[in-house]
Amino acid sequence: MPPETLIDKLSAAHSLTLDEYAALIDSRTPELARELAHRAVEVRQSIYGTDVYVRGLIEISNICKNDCLYCGIRRSNRSCHRYRLTPEQILDCAKEGYALGFRTFVLQGGEDGYYTDPLLCVLIEKIKSACPGCAVTLSLGERSRESYQRLFDAGADRYLLRHETADPVHYAALHPPEMSFENRMRCLRDLREIGYQVGCGFMVGSPGQTSAQLAQDLKFIETFHPDMCGIGPFVPHHETPFRDKPGGTVELTCFLLSVIRLIHPPVLLPATTALGTIHPTGREQGILAGANVVMPNLSPVAVRGDYELYDNKICTGEESAQCRGCLEGRMESIGYRVVTHRGDVKRI
Ligand code: 5AD
Ligand code: FES
């Protein structure tokens, strides 16, 4: 099938076969990308207009028990300066964000055993009562079903857990042997069943990744129907085994953002910090390819540089208000409007 026909099929059926997804990826040209982006923007416009949702990101800890080969805060990185925020510090960040208009807070961190269920439950309850009408999103890695249930019962609304790759063989190449693809999938299923709005996602251009593997990611999104999907380019970190590997590109990331929008029109798709890191207008390009979420940083400036998942991460020097203002200006410059309500997924 010629690529133009594949785009027609994707627009109409929101589905392609694995081979067709791979063929679409392999046959991409600037013209094809433009056509895909045009359709993706049209579809997003019909659901979300020109609204871009904001989430205040609070990076609560860079202590992690895992050793993912791509990640700058992996436990083997001895030169990483470690920190963890206290519940009081996290609550203060949320309150500051609330005063700036944020209505969603994303608590993200490494897998740090300090954050027990009781500690997190009390914290979630405090954030919810100090910030009426806000949504709390957690991004704290793999936990037990019981733990996810307790956090949900305490008031957490959403959970982000990137699947990283939907191909078990590639998963094993990116992770140490003690981490398993099956457990990752178990977590995503549990989160969904418990009632969270769930986000999955993957890195674009991770070392060794093939079009066939990306096709599996797209098929997974097609069948799992996540509420959110975080995709960003792989960016090498100098203290990891992947330090010398090439990074992912803006071009392929944007192409995939458009494809994902057409597969699953209502999905919440962030234009990620990683995309903004590899190109000065990466996030703007992401929005123009079909994304509709941005995540300015609300972490205390003193620790921002330490949450270094990859090299040259942006937004490490700015205060929360500056980060917010910066993104607002960027969105306005391309004709979009940052909105401050909770920004729940629209289920159509
Ligand atoms: N480059 C890009 N993204 C990365 N992440 C971790 N390390 C890197 C890297 N080197 C992403 C992972 C993780 C999310 C929090 O950050 O996909 O799920
Ligand atoms: Fe912490 Fe990967 S090193 S989740």
mmCIF file of C-alpha atoms in Angstrom, residues 34-339:
data_model
loop_
_atom_site.group_PDB
_atom_site.id
_atom_site.type_symbol
_atom_site.label_atom_id
_atom_site.label_comp_id
_atom_site.label_asym_id
_atom_site.label_seq_id
_atom_site.Cartn_x
_atom_site.Cartn_y
_atom_site.Cartn_z
ATOM 1 C CA ARG A 34 3.284 17.321 6.927
ATOM 2 C CA GLU A 35 0.167 15.497 5.771
ATOM 3 C CA LEU A 36 0.063 13.374 8.931
ATOM 4 C CA ALA A 37 0.547 16.426 11.172
ATOM 5 C CA HIS A 38 -2.217 18.250 9.297
ATOM 6 C CA ARG A 39 -4.651 15.427 9.951
ATOM 7 C CA ALA A 40 -3.539 14.987 13.546
ATOM 8 C CA VAL A 41 -4.038 18.689 14.288
ATOM 9 C CA GLU A 42 -7.465 18.592 12.666
ATOM 10 C CA VAL A 43 -8.522 15.650 14.810
ATOM 11 C CA ARG A 44 -7.138 17.198 18.003
ATOM 12 C CA GLN A 45 -8.764 20.533 17.168
ATOM 13 C CA SER A 46 -12.163 18.851 16.914
ATOM 14 C CA ILE A 47 -11.831 17.513 20.471
ATOM 15 C CA TYR A 48 -9.652 20.017 22.350
ATOM 16 C CA GLY A 49 -9.713 23.131 20.144
ATOM 17 C CA THR A 50 -6.489 25.109 20.601
ATOM 18 C CA ASP A 51 -6.328 24.384 24.324
ATOM 19 C CA VAL A 52 -3.037 23.100 25.689
ATOM 20 C CA TYR A 53 -3.232 21.522 29.138
ATOM 21 C CA VAL A 54 -0.530 22.195 31.716
ATOM 22 C CA ARG A 55 0.718 19.901 34.447
ATOM 23 C CA GLY A 56 3.041 21.090 37.187
ATOM 24 C CA LEU A 57 5.884 18.613 37.480
ATOM 25 C CA ILE A 58 7.372 18.074 40.932
ATOM 26 C CA GLU A 59 10.466 15.873 40.848
ATOM 27 C CA ILE A 60 10.304 14.477 44.365
ATOM 28 C CA SER A 61 13.414 12.272 44.485
ATOM 29 C CA ASN A 62 16.279 11.145 42.273
ATOM 30 C CA ILE A 63 17.047 8.146 44.459
ATOM 31 C CA CYS A 64 16.241 4.978 42.541
ATOM 32 C CA LYS A 65 16.671 1.295 43.266
ATOM 33 C CA ASN A 66 16.623 0.487 39.556
ATOM 34 C CA ASP A 67 19.428 0.441 37.052
ATOM 35 C CA CYS A 68 17.805 1.139 33.685
ATOM 36 C CA LEU A 69 20.618 1.372 31.169
ATOM 37 C CA TYR A 70 19.444 4.662 29.637
ATOM 38 C CA CYS A 71 18.642 6.605 32.789
ATOM 39 C CA GLY A 72 20.919 9.186 34.394
ATOM 40 C CA ILE A 73 19.571 8.546 37.900
ATOM 41 C CA ARG A 74 20.169 4.780 37.724
ATOM 42 C CA ARG A 75 21.575 3.402 40.958
ATOM 43 C CA SER A 76 25.006 2.658 39.458
ATOM 44 C CA ASN A 77 25.618 6.313 38.702
ATOM 45 C CA ARG A 78 27.932 7.148 41.603
ATOM 46 C CA SER A 79 28.450 10.734 40.494
ATOM 47 C CA CYS A 80 24.774 11.651 40.734
ATOM 48 C CA HIS A 81 24.127 14.018 43.639
ATOM 49 C CA ARG A 82 21.105 12.434 45.325
ATOM 50 C CA TYR A 83 18.208 14.265 46.956
ATOM 51 C CA ARG A 84 14.728 13.573 48.211
ATOM 52 C CA LEU A 85 12.064 16.143 49.039
ATOM 53 C CA THR A 86 10.197 15.931 52.316
ATOM 54 C CA PRO A 87 6.394 15.833 52.272
ATOM 55 C CA GLU A 88 6.437 19.456 53.510
ATOM 56 C CA GLN A 89 8.629 20.553 50.601
ATOM 57 C CA ILE A 90 6.399 18.741 48.110
ATOM 58 C CA LEU A 91 3.282 20.324 49.600
ATOM 59 C CA ASP A 92 4.922 23.758 49.373
ATOM 60 C CA CYS A 93 5.698 23.205 45.675
ATOM 61 C CA ALA A 94 2.080 22.243 45.066
ATOM 62 C CA LYS A 95 0.799 25.300 46.936
ATOM 63 C CA GLU A 96 3.107 27.570 44.967
ATOM 64 C CA GLY A 97 1.873 25.961 41.759
ATOM 65 C CA TYR A 98 -1.735 26.292 42.828
ATOM 66 C CA ALA A 99 -1.245 30.032 43.333
ATOM 67 C CA LEU A 100 0.167 30.180 39.798
ATOM 68 C CA GLY A 101 -2.993 28.530 38.462
ATOM 69 C CA PHE A 102 -1.936 24.894 38.168
ATOM 70 C CA ARG A 103 -4.689 22.344 38.742
ATOM 71 C CA THR A 104 -2.704 19.186 38.070
ATOM 72 C CA PHE A 105 0.413 18.155 39.948
ATOM 73 C CA VAL A 106 2.605 15.324 38.778
ATOM 74 C CA LEU A 107 4.679 13.785 41.553
ATOM 75 C CA GLN A 108 7.517 12.058 39.751
ATOM 76 C CA GLY A 109 10.531 10.296 41.167
ATOM 77 C CA GLY A 110 12.853 7.330 41.090
ATOM 78 C CA GLU A 111 11.799 4.151 42.860
ATOM 79 C CA ASP A 112 12.749 5.375 46.323
ATOM 80 C CA GLY A 113 11.603 3.259 49.281
ATOM 81 C CA TYR A 114 11.383 6.352 51.496
ATOM 82 C CA TYR A 115 7.975 7.097 49.940
ATOM 83 C CA THR A 116 5.928 4.452 51.706
ATOM 84 C CA ASP A 117 2.199 4.094 51.187
ATOM 85 C CA PRO A 118 1.314 5.792 54.509
ATOM 86 C CA LEU A 119 3.613 8.753 53.792
ATOM 87 C CA LEU A 120 2.223 9.190 50.272
ATOM 88 C CA CYS A 121 -1.409 8.756 51.363
ATOM 89 C CA VAL A 122 -1.095 11.534 53.944
ATOM 90 C CA LEU A 123 0.683 13.737 51.404
ATOM 91 C CA ILE A 124 -1.954 13.169 48.705
ATOM 92 C CA GLU A 125 -4.712 14.004 51.179
ATOM 93 C CA LYS A 126 -2.908 17.202 52.220
ATOM 94 C CA ILE A 127 -2.377 18.330 48.626
ATOM 95 C CA LYS A 128 -6.004 17.650 47.797
ATOM 96 C CA SER A 129 -7.297 19.629 50.741
ATOM 97 C CA ALA A 130 -4.827 22.536 50.314
ATOM 98 C CA CYS A 131 -5.516 22.749 46.576
ATOM 99 C CA PRO A 132 -9.268 22.304 46.035
ATOM 100 C CA GLY A 133 -10.260 21.003 42.623
ATOM 101 C CA CYS A 134 -6.788 19.789 41.682
ATOM 102 C CA ALA A 135 -5.823 16.440 40.184
ATOM 103 C CA VAL A 136 -2.879 14.480 41.542
ATOM 104 C CA THR A 137 -0.875 12.409 39.090
ATOM 105 C CA LEU A 138 1.720 9.957 40.346
ATOM 106 C CA SER A 139 4.758 8.819 38.379
ATOM 107 C CA LEU A 140 6.647 6.716 40.893
ATOM 108 C CA GLY A 141 7.378 3.538 39.006
ATOM 109 C CA GLU A 142 6.427 -0.041 39.715
ATOM 110 C CA ARG A 143 4.567 -0.801 42.946
ATOM 111 C CA SER A 144 2.272 -3.565 44.129
ATOM 112 C CA ARG A 145 -1.398 -3.608 43.251
ATOM 113 C CA GLU A 146 -2.220 -3.069 46.924
ATOM 114 C CA SER A 147 -0.039 0.017 46.987
ATOM 115 C CA TYR A 148 -1.639 1.455 43.836
ATOM 116 C CA GLN A 149 -5.045 0.798 45.413
ATOM 117 C CA ARG A 150 -4.135 2.610 48.662
ATOM 118 C CA LEU A 151 -2.820 5.640 46.796
ATOM 119 C CA PHE A 152 -5.946 5.725 44.669
ATOM 120 C CA ASP A 153 -8.145 5.492 47.751
ATOM 121 C CA ALA A 154 -6.198 8.416 49.255
ATOM 122 C CA GLY A 155 -7.202 10.543 46.259
ATOM 123 C CA ALA A 156 -4.620 10.054 43.490
ATOM 124 C CA ASP A 157 -6.353 10.481 40.127
ATOM 125 C CA ARG A 158 -3.828 9.496 37.502
ATOM 126 C CA TYR A 159 -0.683 7.403 37.119
ATOM 127 C CA LEU A 160 2.074 7.662 34.536
ATOM 128 C CA LEU A 161 4.188 4.587 33.905
ATOM 129 C CA ARG A 162 5.879 4.475 30.552
ATOM 130 C CA HIS A 163 6.037 0.967 29.181
ATOM 131 C CA GLU A 164 9.360 2.100 27.538
ATOM 132 C CA THR A 165 8.947 -0.435 24.702
ATOM 133 C CA ALA A 166 6.229 -2.955 23.900
ATOM 134 C CA ASP A 167 8.745 -5.492 22.612
ATOM 135 C CA PRO A 168 9.936 -7.849 25.372
ATOM 136 C CA VAL A 169 13.284 -8.428 23.627
ATOM 137 C CA HIS A 170 13.999 -4.709 23.365
ATOM 138 C CA TYR A 171 12.768 -4.237 26.941
ATOM 139 C CA ALA A 172 15.424 -6.698 28.073
ATOM 140 C CA ALA A 173 18.111 -4.778 26.164
ATOM 141 C CA LEU A 174 17.225 -1.518 27.949
ATOM 142 C CA HIS A 175 16.832 -2.884 31.464
ATOM 143 C CA PRO A 176 18.798 -4.960 33.948
ATOM 144 C CA PRO A 177 17.786 -8.630 34.318
ATOM 145 C CA GLU A 178 15.903 -8.056 37.576
ATOM 146 C CA MET A 179 13.354 -5.846 35.813
ATOM 147 C CA SER A 180 10.680 -7.562 33.773
ATOM 148 C CA PHE A 181 8.415 -6.602 30.929
ATOM 149 C CA GLU A 182 5.689 -8.773 32.453
ATOM 150 C CA ASN A 183 5.701 -6.815 35.700
ATOM 151 C CA ARG A 184 5.568 -3.534 33.793
ATOM 152 C CA MET A 185 2.470 -4.750 31.959
ATOM 153 C CA ARG A 186 0.992 -6.077 35.213
ATOM 154 C CA CYS A 187 1.364 -2.621 36.739
ATOM 155 C CA LEU A 188 -0.377 -0.946 33.796
ATOM 156 C CA ARG A 189 -3.248 -3.436 33.923
ATOM 157 C CA ASP A 190 -3.643 -3.028 37.700
ATOM 158 C CA LEU A 191 -3.667 0.758 37.445
ATOM 159 C CA ARG A 192 -6.339 0.627 34.780
ATOM 160 C CA GLU A 193 -8.509 -1.835 36.735
ATOM 161 C CA ILE A 194 -8.258 0.220 39.922
ATOM 162 C CA GLY A 195 -9.690 3.211 38.115
ATOM 163 C CA TYR A 196 -6.766 5.569 37.507
ATOM 164 C CA GLN A 197 -6.485 7.604 34.337
ATOM 165 C CA VAL A 198 -3.406 5.805 33.035
ATOM 166 C CA GLY A 199 -0.474 6.989 30.957
ATOM 167 C CA CYS A 200 2.006 4.755 29.163
ATOM 168 C CA GLY A 201 4.768 5.804 26.791
ATOM 169 C CA PHE A 202 8.117 5.084 25.264
ATOM 170 C CA MET A 203 11.386 6.586 24.144
ATOM 171 C CA VAL A 204 11.961 7.272 20.466
ATOM 172 C CA GLY A 205 15.333 6.201 19.122
ATOM 173 C CA SER A 206 16.430 4.171 22.127
ATOM 174 C CA PRO A 207 19.600 2.209 21.288
ATOM 175 C CA GLY A 208 18.886 -0.653 18.889
ATOM 176 C CA GLN A 209 15.220 0.242 18.401
ATOM 177 C CA THR A 210 13.768 -0.873 15.035
ATOM 178 C CA SER A 211 10.683 0.218 13.080
ATOM 179 C CA ALA A 212 9.173 -3.183 13.816
ATOM 180 C CA GLN A 213 9.536 -2.469 17.536
ATOM 181 C CA LEU A 214 8.000 0.991 17.173
ATOM 182 C CA ALA A 215 5.149 -0.709 15.307
ATOM 183 C CA GLN A 216 4.618 -2.832 18.424
ATOM 184 C CA ASP A 217 4.458 0.316 20.551
ATOM 185 C CA LEU A 218 1.792 1.722 18.234
ATOM 186 C CA LYS A 219 -0.171 -1.543 18.329
ATOM 187 C CA PHE A 220 0.030 -1.528 22.115
ATOM 188 C CA ILE A 221 -1.383 2.009 22.238
ATOM 189 C CA GLU A 222 -4.108 0.958 19.822
ATOM 190 C CA THR A 223 -5.192 -1.919 22.048
ATOM 191 C CA PHE A 224 -4.515 -0.509 25.530
ATOM 192 C CA HIS A 225 -6.138 2.861 24.788
ATOM 193 C CA PRO A 226 -4.199 4.841 27.418
ATOM 194 C CA ASP A 227 -5.618 8.131 28.661
ATOM 195 C CA MET A 228 -2.151 9.681 28.371
ATOM 196 C CA CYS A 229 0.932 8.755 26.364
ATOM 197 C CA GLY A 230 4.361 10.251 27.019
ATOM 198 C CA ILE A 231 6.818 9.910 24.187
ATOM 199 C CA GLY A 232 10.119 11.698 23.852
ATOM 200 C CA PRO A 233 13.450 11.185 22.139
ATOM 201 C CA PHE A 234 16.106 9.096 23.840
ATOM 202 C CA VAL A 235 18.870 11.495 24.925
ATOM 203 C CA PRO A 236 22.171 9.950 26.024
ATOM 204 C CA HIS A 237 23.465 10.572 29.545
ATOM 205 C CA HIS A 238 27.234 10.672 30.011
ATOM 206 C CA GLU A 239 27.243 8.445 33.117
ATOM 207 C CA THR A 240 25.288 5.531 31.608
ATOM 208 C CA PRO A 241 26.255 2.538 29.420
ATOM 209 C CA PHE A 242 24.459 4.287 26.535
ATOM 210 C CA ARG A 243 26.647 7.403 26.746
ATOM 211 C CA ASP A 244 27.970 6.990 23.189
ATOM 212 C CA LYS A 245 24.719 5.959 21.541
ATOM 213 C CA PRO A 246 22.993 8.328 19.134
ATOM 214 C CA GLY A 247 19.882 10.090 20.443
ATOM 215 C CA GLY A 248 16.385 10.078 18.973
ATOM 216 C CA THR A 249 15.276 12.831 16.581
ATOM 217 C CA VAL A 250 12.661 15.575 16.653
ATOM 218 C CA GLU A 251 11.550 14.446 13.238
ATOM 219 C CA LEU A 252 10.681 10.848 14.186
ATOM 220 C CA THR A 253 9.201 11.882 17.550
ATOM 221 C CA CYS A 254 6.852 14.366 15.874
ATOM 222 C CA PHE A 255 5.916 11.844 13.192
ATOM 223 C CA LEU A 256 4.944 9.346 15.898
ATOM 224 C CA LEU A 257 3.025 11.991 17.865
ATOM 225 C CA SER A 258 0.874 12.525 14.761
ATOM 226 C CA VAL A 259 0.370 8.788 14.276
ATOM 227 C CA ILE A 260 -0.640 8.311 17.921
ATOM 228 C CA ARG A 261 -3.137 11.184 17.712
ATOM 229 C CA LEU A 262 -4.767 9.463 14.720
ATOM 230 C CA ILE A 263 -4.784 6.039 16.409
ATOM 231 C CA HIS A 264 -6.423 7.336 19.552
ATOM 232 C CA PRO A 265 -7.897 10.834 19.003
ATOM 233 C CA PRO A 266 -8.707 11.832 22.632
ATOM 234 C CA VAL A 267 -5.349 10.778 24.114
ATOM 235 C CA LEU A 268 -3.491 13.377 26.191
ATOM 236 C CA LEU A 269 -0.095 13.754 24.537
ATOM 237 C CA PRO A 270 2.643 15.839 26.108
ATOM 238 C CA ALA A 271 5.231 17.743 24.122
ATOM 239 C CA THR A 272 7.975 16.537 26.442
ATOM 240 C CA THR A 273 10.937 18.201 28.082
ATOM 241 C CA ALA A 274 13.220 15.760 26.233
ATOM 242 C CA LEU A 275 11.829 17.081 22.944
ATOM 243 C CA GLY A 276 12.511 20.632 24.133
ATOM 244 C CA THR A 277 16.015 19.574 25.128
ATOM 245 C CA ILE A 278 17.159 18.374 21.712
ATOM 246 C CA HIS A 279 15.780 21.376 19.815
ATOM 247 C CA PRO A 280 15.048 24.949 20.942
ATOM 248 C CA THR A 281 11.495 24.733 19.535
ATOM 249 C CA GLY A 282 11.019 20.995 20.049
ATOM 250 C CA ARG A 283 7.936 21.381 22.236
ATOM 251 C CA GLU A 284 6.299 23.813 19.813
ATOM 252 C CA GLN A 285 6.953 21.346 16.999
ATOM 253 C CA GLY A 286 5.402 18.610 19.150
ATOM 254 C CA ILE A 287 2.202 20.618 19.613
ATOM 255 C CA LEU A 288 2.082 21.359 15.880
ATOM 256 C CA ALA A 289 2.365 17.604 15.245
ATOM 257 C CA GLY A 290 -0.626 16.769 17.460
ATOM 258 C CA ALA A 291 0.447 16.972 21.121
ATOM 259 C CA ASN A 292 -1.764 18.906 23.576
ATOM 260 C CA VAL A 293 -0.041 18.904 26.976
ATOM 261 C CA VAL A 294 3.013 20.679 28.427
ATOM 262 C CA MET A 295 4.613 20.038 31.793
ATOM 263 C CA PRO A 296 6.486 22.983 33.272
ATOM 264 C CA ASN A 297 8.768 22.256 36.197
ATOM 265 C CA LEU A 298 7.658 23.165 39.741
ATOM 266 C CA SER A 299 10.536 21.468 41.571
ATOM 267 C CA PRO A 300 12.623 23.631 43.919
ATOM 268 C CA VAL A 301 15.358 25.244 41.825
ATOM 269 C CA ALA A 302 18.006 23.932 44.240
ATOM 270 C CA VAL A 303 17.397 20.304 43.164
ATOM 271 C CA ARG A 304 16.405 20.670 39.530
ATOM 272 C CA GLY A 305 19.837 20.102 38.101
ATOM 273 C CA ASP A 306 20.077 16.866 40.070
ATOM 274 C CA TYR A 307 17.037 15.292 38.418
ATOM 275 C CA GLU A 308 19.167 14.568 35.395
ATOM 276 C CA LEU A 309 17.618 11.685 33.466
ATOM 277 C CA TYR A 310 19.639 12.733 30.396
ATOM 278 C CA ASP A 311 22.264 15.329 29.472
ATOM 279 C CA ASN A 312 21.511 19.030 28.955
ATOM 280 C CA LYS A 313 17.968 18.864 30.340
ATOM 281 C CA ILE A 314 16.249 22.251 30.011
ATOM 282 C CA CYS A 315 14.343 24.290 32.638
ATOM 283 C CA THR A 316 16.857 23.613 35.404
ATOM 284 C CA GLY A 317 17.571 27.251 36.282
ATOM 285 C CA GLU A 318 14.121 28.827 36.095
ATOM 286 C CA GLU A 319 11.721 29.477 38.944
ATOM 287 C CA SER A 320 8.267 27.876 38.633
ATOM 288 C CA ALA A 321 6.623 31.124 37.554
ATOM 289 C CA GLN A 322 9.288 31.657 34.887
ATOM 290 C CA CYS A 323 8.880 28.139 33.535
ATOM 291 C CA ARG A 324 5.143 28.624 33.332
ATOM 292 C CA GLY A 325 5.405 32.044 31.696
ATOM 293 C CA CYS A 326 7.951 30.741 29.219
ATOM 294 C CA LEU A 327 5.680 27.916 28.069
ATOM 295 C CA GLU A 328 2.658 30.196 27.912
ATOM 296 C CA GLY A 329 4.570 32.528 25.591
ATOM 297 C CA ARG A 330 5.773 29.638 23.459
ATOM 298 C CA MET A 331 2.263 28.270 23.042
ATOM 299 C CA GLU A 332 0.835 31.701 22.227
ATOM 300 C CA SER A 333 3.555 32.205 19.614
ATOM 301 C CA ILE A 334 2.139 29.251 17.652
ATOM 302 C CA GLY A 335 -1.530 30.168 18.148
ATOM 303 C CA TYR A 336 -2.365 27.969 21.129
ATOM 304 C CA ARG A 337 -3.691 28.797 24.561
ATOM 305 C CA VAL A 338 -2.558 27.305 27.854
ATOM 306 C CA VAL A 339 -5.593 26.462 29.990
#
